[in-house]
Coordinates of C-alpha atoms in Angstrom, one line a residue:
Chain A
P1 CA 97.9 139.4 88.7
S2 CA 97.2 137.4 92.0
V3 CA 99.9 136.7 94.6
K4 CA 102.4 134.1 94.0
I5 CA 102.4 130.9 96.4
Y6 CA 106.0 129.8 97.0
A7 CA 105.5 125.5 97.4
I8 CA 108.1 124.2 99.2
T9 CA 108.7 120.2 98.8
S10 CA 111.7 118.5 100.4
T11 CA 111.7 114.7 98.5
Y12 CA 113.8 111.6 99.1
K13 CA 114.8 108.6 97.0
R14 CA 112.2 105.3 97.3
P15 CA 110.3 102.7 94.9
E16 CA 107.7 105.7 95.3
Q17 CA 108.8 108.3 94.8
K18 CA 108.2 109.4 90.7
A19 CA 104.8 108.0 91.8
E20 CA 104.6 110.8 94.2
L21 CA 105.7 113.3 92.4
T22 CA 104.1 112.6 89.3
R23 CA 100.2 112.5 91.3
L24 CA 101.2 115.4 93.1
S25 CA 102.3 117.3 89.7
H26 CA 98.8 117.0 88.5
M27 CA 97.5 118.9 91.3
I28 CA 100.3 121.8 90.9
K29 CA 99.2 122.2 86.9
H30 CA 95.9 123.5 88.3
I31 CA 97.1 126.0 90.2
P32 CA 98.3 129.6 88.5
S33 CA 100.9 131.6 89.8
F34 CA 102.6 129.4 91.6
H35 CA 106.7 128.3 92.2
W36 CA 107.8 124.5 93.2
V37 CA 110.8 124.8 94.8
V38 CA 111.8 120.2 94.7
I39 CA 114.3 120.7 96.9
E40 CA 116.2 116.7 97.2
D41 CA 117.5 114.6 100.5
S42 CA 120.8 114.1 98.5
K43 CA 123.9 115.3 97.9
G44 CA 123.7 116.1 93.9
K45 CA 120.8 116.3 92.3
T46 CA 119.5 112.7 90.9
P47 CA 118.6 111.9 87.0
L48 CA 114.6 110.4 88.0
V49 CA 114.4 114.0 89.8
S50 CA 115.6 116.5 87.0
N51 CA 114.2 114.4 83.7
F52 CA 110.9 114.0 86.1
L53 CA 111.2 118.5 86.7
K54 CA 112.3 119.2 83.9
K55 CA 109.3 117.4 81.6
S56 CA 106.5 118.6 84.3
G57 CA 106.9 122.1 82.2
L58 CA 105.5 123.7 86.0
N59 CA 107.5 126.6 86.7
V60 CA 110.1 124.6 89.2
T61 CA 113.1 125.9 91.2
H62 CA 115.6 122.4 92.0
L63 CA 117.3 122.3 95.1
C64 CA 119.3 119.5 97.1
K65 CA 120.6 119.6 100.3
K66 CA 121.4 116.6 102.0
N67 CA 119.7 115.9 105.6
G68 CA 121.7 114.9 109.0
K69 CA 120.6 111.7 111.0
R70 CA 117.5 112.0 112.8
I71 CA 117.9 111.6 116.2
G72 CA 114.7 111.0 119.3
H73 CA 112.0 113.2 117.9
G74 CA 113.5 115.4 115.8
P75 CA 111.8 116.3 112.8
K76 CA 111.7 114.9 109.5
D77 CA 113.5 117.0 106.7
L78 CA 114.5 119.7 108.9
L79 CA 117.8 120.9 106.9
T80 CA 116.3 120.8 103.4
R81 CA 113.2 122.6 105.0
N82 CA 115.3 125.8 106.1
F83 CA 117.6 126.0 103.4
A84 CA 114.5 125.7 101.3
L85 CA 113.2 128.8 103.0
N86 CA 115.8 131.0 102.8
W87 CA 116.6 129.6 99.4
V88 CA 112.8 131.8 98.3
R89 CA 114.5 134.4 101.3
N90 CA 117.2 134.7 98.5
H91 CA 115.6 135.2 95.7
L92 CA 112.3 136.8 95.3
A93 CA 112.4 138.8 93.0
R94 CA 112.8 142.9 94.4
K95 CA 110.0 143.8 95.9
E96 CA 107.6 140.9 94.6
K97 CA 105.9 139.2 97.4
G98 CA 104.0 136.2 97.7
I99 CA 103.1 133.3 99.9
V100 CA 105.0 130.8 101.4
Y101 CA 104.2 127.4 102.0
F102 CA 105.4 123.7 103.0
M103 CA 103.8 121.0 101.1
D104 CA 104.7 117.5 101.6
D105 CA 104.9 114.6 98.6
D106 CA 102.4 112.8 99.6
N107 CA 100.0 114.8 101.4
T108 CA 96.7 115.7 98.8
Y109 CA 95.3 118.6 98.9
D110 CA 92.0 120.3 97.1
L111 CA 92.7 122.8 94.7
R112 CA 90.7 125.5 96.7
L113 CA 92.9 125.1 99.3
F114 CA 95.9 127.4 97.7
E115 CA 93.2 130.3 96.4
E116 CA 92.0 130.9 100.5
M117 CA 95.6 131.0 101.7
R118 CA 96.5 133.8 99.2
T119 CA 94.9 136.3 100.5
T120 CA 96.4 135.9 104.0
K121 CA 98.1 138.9 105.0
I122 CA 100.9 137.6 108.2
A123 CA 100.3 133.9 108.4
A124 CA 97.3 132.0 108.6
V125 CA 96.1 128.5 110.1
W126 CA 93.1 125.7 108.7
P127 CA 92.4 122.5 109.7
V128 CA 94.4 119.3 108.7
G129 CA 92.6 115.2 108.1
L130 CA 93.8 112.2 108.9
V131 CA 97.3 113.6 111.3
G132 CA 98.0 114.0 114.6
K133 CA 96.1 110.4 115.6
V134 CA 92.6 112.2 114.4
L135 CA 90.8 112.8 112.0
Y136 CA 91.9 115.8 112.2
E137 CA 93.7 118.6 113.3
G138 CA 93.7 122.7 114.1
P139 CA 92.0 125.6 114.2
V140 CA 87.8 123.9 114.0
V141 CA 86.0 126.9 115.1
C142 CA 87.0 131.2 114.3
R143 CA 85.2 134.4 114.5
G144 CA 85.9 136.4 111.7
E145 CA 89.5 135.9 110.9
R146 CA 90.5 134.8 114.4
V147 CA 90.8 131.6 116.0
Q148 CA 88.3 130.5 118.9
K149 CA 89.0 127.1 119.3
W150 CA 91.3 124.4 118.7
R151 CA 91.6 120.7 118.4
T152 CA 94.3 118.4 118.5
G153 CA 95.0 114.4 120.2
W154 CA 99.1 115.2 121.4
K155 CA 100.6 117.7 123.8
V156 CA 97.5 119.7 124.2
E157 CA 99.1 122.0 126.5
K158 CA 101.9 122.7 124.9
R159 CA 101.3 123.6 121.7
K160 CA 99.8 127.6 121.0
F161 CA 98.9 126.3 117.7
K162 CA 98.2 123.1 117.3
V163 CA 98.8 123.1 113.5
D164 CA 100.6 120.5 111.1
M165 CA 103.5 121.6 108.9
A166 CA 101.0 121.2 106.2
G167 CA 97.9 123.8 107.6
F168 CA 99.8 126.3 107.6
C169 CA 101.1 129.8 105.1
V170 CA 103.7 132.5 105.9
H171 CA 104.1 135.5 104.0
T172 CA 106.9 136.9 102.5
D173 CA 106.7 139.7 104.4
L174 CA 106.6 138.5 107.6
L175 CA 110.0 136.2 106.5
L176 CA 111.9 138.7 105.4
Q177 CA 112.2 140.7 108.2
K178 CA 112.8 137.5 110.5
P179 CA 115.6 137.1 109.0
D180 CA 117.2 134.0 110.9
V181 CA 113.7 132.2 111.8
T182 CA 113.8 128.9 110.6
F183 CA 113.1 125.0 112.0
K184 CA 114.3 123.8 114.9
D185 CA 115.5 120.6 115.6
V186 CA 112.8 119.2 118.0
A187 CA 109.5 117.5 117.5
T188 CA 106.7 120.7 118.2
L189 CA 108.5 122.8 115.2
E190 CA 105.7 124.2 113.7
D191 CA 104.6 125.4 116.5
D192 CA 107.9 126.7 117.5
F193 CA 108.7 128.4 113.7
L194 CA 105.0 130.9 114.7
V195 CA 105.8 131.5 117.7
D196 CA 109.9 132.2 117.0
L197 CA 108.0 134.4 113.9
G198 CA 106.4 137.2 116.5
L199 CA 102.8 135.0 115.0
T200 CA 100.6 134.5 118.3
P201 CA 97.2 133.1 118.3
K202 CA 95.3 136.1 118.3
T203 CA 96.6 137.7 115.5
I204 CA 97.3 134.3 113.7
E205 CA 94.5 134.7 110.7
G206 CA 92.4 131.1 110.6
K207 CA 91.3 129.7 107.3
H208 CA 88.3 127.6 106.6
C209 CA 87.9 126.8 110.1
D210 CA 84.9 124.3 109.0
E211 CA 86.6 122.0 106.3
V212 CA 89.0 120.4 105.8
L213 CA 91.1 121.3 102.1
V214 CA 94.0 119.0 103.0
W215 CA 95.3 115.8 104.0
H216 CA 97.6 114.1 106.0
T217 CA 98.4 111.1 103.6
R218 CA 101.0 108.3 104.1
T219 CA 101.9 105.8 101.0
E220 CA 102.2 102.8 102.1
V221 CA 106.7 100.9 101.9
T222 CA 106.3 98.9 98.7
N223 CA 106.8 94.9 99.6
I224 CA 109.4 94.5 97.0
S225 CA 111.5 91.0 98.7
H226 CA 110.4 89.3 95.0
E227 CA 112.7 91.6 93.1
K228 CA 115.6 89.8 93.3
Y229 CA 113.9 87.2 92.1
A230 CA 112.9 88.5 89.4
I231 CA 116.3 91.0 88.8
A232 CA 117.7 86.8 88.5
R233 CA 114.7 84.7 86.6
Y234 CA 114.1 88.4 83.8
N235 CA 117.5 90.0 83.2
A236 CA 116.3 92.1 81.3
T237 CA 117.7 96.4 82.0
L238 CA 116.0 97.5 84.8
I239 CA 113.4 100.0 83.8
E240 CA 112.7 103.6 85.8
V241 CA 109.5 103.6 87.9
Chain B
P1 CA 86.8 112.9 68.7
S2 CA 89.2 111.2 70.1
V3 CA 87.9 106.5 71.7
K4 CA 86.1 107.6 74.7
I5 CA 87.3 105.5 78.6
Y6 CA 85.2 104.0 80.6
A7 CA 87.5 103.8 83.8
I8 CA 85.5 102.0 86.6
T9 CA 86.9 102.8 89.8
S10 CA 84.6 100.7 92.8
T11 CA 86.0 103.0 96.7
Y12 CA 84.7 102.3 100.1
K13 CA 84.1 104.2 103.0
R14 CA 87.5 105.2 105.4
P15 CA 89.3 107.7 106.6
E16 CA 91.6 108.2 104.1
Q17 CA 88.6 108.1 101.5
K18 CA 87.6 112.4 100.1
A19 CA 91.0 112.3 100.2
E20 CA 91.8 109.8 97.7
L21 CA 89.2 110.6 95.4
T22 CA 89.9 114.0 95.8
R23 CA 93.6 113.4 94.3
L24 CA 92.2 111.6 91.5
S25 CA 89.6 113.8 90.1
H26 CA 93.2 116.9 89.9
M27 CA 94.0 114.1 87.3
I28 CA 91.0 113.1 85.8
K29 CA 90.2 116.5 85.0
H30 CA 93.0 116.8 82.9
I31 CA 91.7 113.8 80.3
P32 CA 89.5 114.5 77.5
S33 CA 86.9 112.8 76.4
F34 CA 86.4 110.0 79.8
H35 CA 83.7 109.4 81.7
W36 CA 84.3 108.1 85.3
V37 CA 82.2 105.3 86.4
V38 CA 81.8 105.5 90.3
I39 CA 80.5 101.8 92.1
E40 CA 80.5 102.4 96.2
D41 CA 81.0 99.3 98.4
S42 CA 78.1 100.0 99.5
K43 CA 74.7 99.4 100.4
G44 CA 73.2 102.9 99.0
K45 CA 74.7 106.2 98.0
T46 CA 76.5 108.1 99.8
P47 CA 75.8 111.5 100.6
L48 CA 80.2 112.0 100.8
V49 CA 80.8 110.5 97.4
S50 CA 77.6 112.2 96.0
N51 CA 78.5 115.2 97.2
F52 CA 81.5 114.6 95.8
L53 CA 81.3 114.0 92.8
K54 CA 78.5 116.7 92.0
K55 CA 81.1 119.0 93.5
S56 CA 83.5 117.1 90.8
G57 CA 82.6 118.7 87.4
L58 CA 83.5 115.2 86.1
N59 CA 81.7 113.5 83.7
V60 CA 80.8 110.8 86.3
T61 CA 78.6 108.3 86.8
H62 CA 77.7 107.3 90.2
L63 CA 76.4 103.6 91.0
C64 CA 76.7 101.3 93.9
K65 CA 76.9 97.8 94.7
K66 CA 77.2 95.9 98.2
N67 CA 80.6 93.2 97.6
G68 CA 80.0 89.6 99.8
K69 CA 83.0 88.8 102.1
R70 CA 86.3 88.1 100.9
I71 CA 86.3 84.2 101.5
G72 CA 90.4 83.3 101.8
H73 CA 92.3 84.6 98.7
G74 CA 89.3 86.4 96.9
P75 CA 89.1 89.6 94.9
K76 CA 88.3 92.7 96.6
D77 CA 85.9 94.4 94.4
L78 CA 84.4 91.6 92.8
L79 CA 80.7 93.0 92.6
T80 CA 81.0 95.8 92.3
R81 CA 83.8 95.9 89.5
N82 CA 81.5 92.8 87.7
F83 CA 78.3 95.6 88.2
A84 CA 80.1 98.2 86.7
L85 CA 81.4 96.5 83.8
N86 CA 78.0 95.2 83.2
W87 CA 76.1 98.8 83.6
V88 CA 79.1 99.9 80.7
R89 CA 77.5 96.5 78.7
N90 CA 74.3 98.3 78.8
H91 CA 74.1 101.4 78.6
L92 CA 76.4 102.6 75.6
A93 CA 75.0 105.1 73.2
R94 CA 73.8 103.3 70.2
K95 CA 77.0 102.0 68.4
E96 CA 79.7 104.3 70.0
K97 CA 82.6 102.4 71.4
G98 CA 85.3 103.3 73.8
I99 CA 88.0 101.2 76.8
V100 CA 87.3 100.4 79.7
Y101 CA 89.5 100.4 81.9
F102 CA 89.9 99.8 86.2
M103 CA 91.3 102.6 86.9
D104 CA 91.4 101.7 91.6
D105 CA 90.7 105.2 94.1
D106 CA 94.3 105.2 95.4
N107 CA 96.7 104.1 92.2
T108 CA 99.2 106.7 90.5
Y109 CA 98.3 107.6 86.8
D110 CA 100.9 109.3 84.6
L111 CA 98.4 110.8 82.0
R112 CA 100.2 109.1 78.9
L113 CA 98.9 106.4 80.0
F114 CA 95.5 107.4 79.0
E115 CA 96.8 108.5 76.0
E116 CA 98.1 105.1 74.9
M117 CA 94.8 103.3 75.8
R118 CA 92.7 105.1 73.0
T119 CA 95.1 103.6 70.1
T120 CA 93.4 99.6 71.4
K121 CA 92.5 98.3 69.0
I122 CA 91.4 94.6 71.0
A123 CA 92.7 94.4 74.2
A124 CA 95.2 96.1 75.6
V125 CA 98.3 95.2 79.0
W126 CA 101.4 97.2 80.0
P127 CA 104.0 97.3 83.2
V128 CA 102.4 98.5 86.3
G129 CA 104.9 99.3 89.1
L130 CA 105.0 98.6 93.0
V131 CA 102.5 96.0 92.7
G132 CA 104.0 91.9 93.4
K133 CA 106.5 92.3 95.4
V134 CA 108.2 93.7 92.4
L135 CA 109.2 96.7 91.1
Y136 CA 107.0 96.8 88.1
E137 CA 104.8 93.4 86.4
G138 CA 103.9 93.0 83.0
P139 CA 104.7 92.3 79.9
V140 CA 108.7 94.3 79.9
V141 CA 110.1 93.3 75.9
C142 CA 107.6 93.7 72.8
R143 CA 107.8 93.8 69.5
G144 CA 106.1 96.2 67.4
E145 CA 102.7 95.3 69.6
R146 CA 103.1 91.4 70.5
V147 CA 104.4 90.8 73.5
Q148 CA 108.1 89.1 74.1
K149 CA 108.6 88.9 77.3
W150 CA 106.6 89.1 80.8
R151 CA 107.9 89.8 83.8
T152 CA 106.1 89.1 87.6
G153 CA 107.5 87.3 90.8
W154 CA 104.2 85.5 92.2
K155 CA 102.0 82.7 90.2
V156 CA 105.4 82.7 87.5
E157 CA 103.6 79.2 85.2
K158 CA 100.7 79.8 85.8
R159 CA 98.9 83.3 85.3
K160 CA 99.8 83.5 81.0
F161 CA 99.1 87.1 81.4
K162 CA 101.6 88.1 84.2
V163 CA 99.7 91.5 84.4
D164 CA 97.8 93.2 87.4
M165 CA 93.6 95.2 87.0
A166 CA 95.9 98.7 86.8
G167 CA 97.9 96.8 83.8
F168 CA 95.1 96.2 81.0
C169 CA 92.0 98.0 78.7
V170 CA 89.5 96.4 76.2
H171 CA 87.3 97.5 73.7
T172 CA 83.9 97.7 74.3
D173 CA 83.6 96.0 70.8
L174 CA 85.5 93.1 72.8
L175 CA 83.1 92.8 76.0
L176 CA 79.8 93.0 73.6
Q177 CA 80.5 90.3 71.4
K178 CA 81.4 87.8 75.3
P179 CA 78.4 89.7 77.0
D180 CA 78.9 86.5 80.2
V181 CA 82.6 87.4 80.8
T182 CA 83.4 89.2 84.4
F183 CA 85.8 88.6 87.1
K184 CA 85.8 84.9 88.6
D185 CA 86.3 84.4 92.4
V186 CA 89.4 83.8 91.7
A187 CA 93.6 84.8 92.8
T188 CA 94.4 85.2 89.5
L189 CA 90.9 87.7 88.2
E190 CA 92.9 89.8 85.9
D191 CA 94.5 86.5 83.8
D192 CA 91.5 83.9 83.9
F193 CA 89.2 87.9 82.6
L194 CA 91.9 88.1 79.4
V195 CA 91.6 84.0 78.6
D196 CA 87.6 84.3 79.3
L197 CA 87.6 86.9 76.3
G198 CA 89.0 85.1 73.6
L199 CA 92.5 86.7 74.2
T200 CA 96.4 85.5 74.5
P201 CA 99.3 86.2 74.9
K202 CA 100.5 85.8 71.0
T203 CA 97.0 88.4 70.2
I204 CA 97.0 90.4 73.1
E205 CA 98.4 94.1 72.1
G206 CA 101.5 95.4 74.2
K207 CA 101.6 99.1 75.0
H208 CA 105.0 101.1 76.3
C209 CA 107.0 97.8 77.7
D210 CA 109.4 99.8 78.4
E211 CA 107.7 102.6 80.6
V212 CA 106.0 103.0 84.0
L213 CA 102.9 105.1 83.3
V214 CA 100.9 103.2 86.4
W215 CA 102.1 102.6 90.1
H216 CA 100.0 100.6 92.1
T217 CA 100.6 102.4 95.5
R218 CA 98.8 102.4 98.4
T219 CA 97.5 104.5 101.1
E220 CA 98.9 104.1 104.8
V221 CA 95.9 103.3 107.6
T222 CA 95.1 106.2 109.3
N223 CA 96.7 105.9 113.1
I224 CA 93.3 107.5 114.6
S225 CA 93.6 106.5 117.7
H226 CA 93.7 109.6 120.2
E227 CA 90.3 110.3 117.9
K228 CA 87.9 109.1 121.1
Y229 CA 89.4 111.4 123.0
A230 CA 89.5 114.3 120.7
I231 CA 85.7 113.8 120.5
A232 CA 85.1 113.9 123.9
R233 CA 87.8 116.8 124.5
Y234 CA 86.3 119.7 122.0
N235 CA 82.6 118.4 121.7
A236 CA 82.4 120.0 118.9
T237 CA 81.0 119.3 115.4
L238 CA 82.1 116.8 113.4
I239 CA 83.2 118.0 110.2
E240 CA 83.9 116.2 107.3
V241 CA 86.9 114.9 106.7

């Protein structure tokens, strides 16, 4: 059987949430040996997400955790991601191994990405499209599995791993060897995370450096300025959106 | 065999295009008896879209047509949609029937929508989420197949069919009976199109009026203000995004 992928998705209530989860679930339905860890940024699990996940028929674990307020450039989804990360550490079946990946609910993934990441021995990186104010960021020249050149548009000198959250995965063996490493409240959290795990740009595995298989797409916030008027006028039972 | 769906998608070159097509293709891969008519808003077919569609393995027709400049509130994708609509009229296999649907490359679809639309006898409507400055728009109370109540946030009195482009489909029998009806250069083009086809709010079929199965999601335009800098600094061959 192929190596299992544990994909951690942090999600929060907004008008576009159900659409995003629907779209993502179509993609996930195509992936074998996949465990979707969905963590809501909320005090309790919401009926919308609970019902959606039940109906989806996917192999899912549903968690919730309230994120703290963001201060300064502090990263989004800090507490949710760390909670889900530790859930994976604590709930791996005995001797089971796998790959952990952080999968946003609004990004776009090529299905080949998941086959590539299954070959990861310790931790791997790859380019991400539409992020960091450039067309793509991350490793762009590799020789064998070693990254020769990185590309980014921000904090060029400071970041050892010039990679977005969608641009790396880590083997569970490494996560269990370093049980205390989680994301920190800094702007360069991906970089710090990989450094804290003991990785260096020379030891990390570079995958498909010549092809973009994941895009950091973002969905526009919907203008619903006429909704109040519609509610008053139609006075119908609201249906779930 | 089930009724074939002809879905017409107008698409244009932009940084997010490949991501949108990738995401949409994952959804389409789940739909049986489906013909995807992709029309590029361009003078010629582009290598990106040609290669993408070839690799997709989907049942596709690839067309191109340059849209005119938009004047005032004139609709987007007018010439592309009409060209593809007439392509379907002219290329239906003899005696073959089907359903025509206009499927934007950035919207989100629940797979059940396509099963619902196959039961259409003449033309059908349903609610659409995240459109018209309201949470959802379209038929919201139906009795049997007759729409009792519509909901919208704009041109409430003027529009007979308060429905977005994603909120209706038409049987090919009707399109062939009215060979000259196409979209006009007006803001209420969906409404005018259905009226021109001879439909009325009393004859149109209302589907799943109590459930949103399609969302008018929009993808944010990507900020690539650092791309020039990245190109100058890294001087690497650009990879396709």
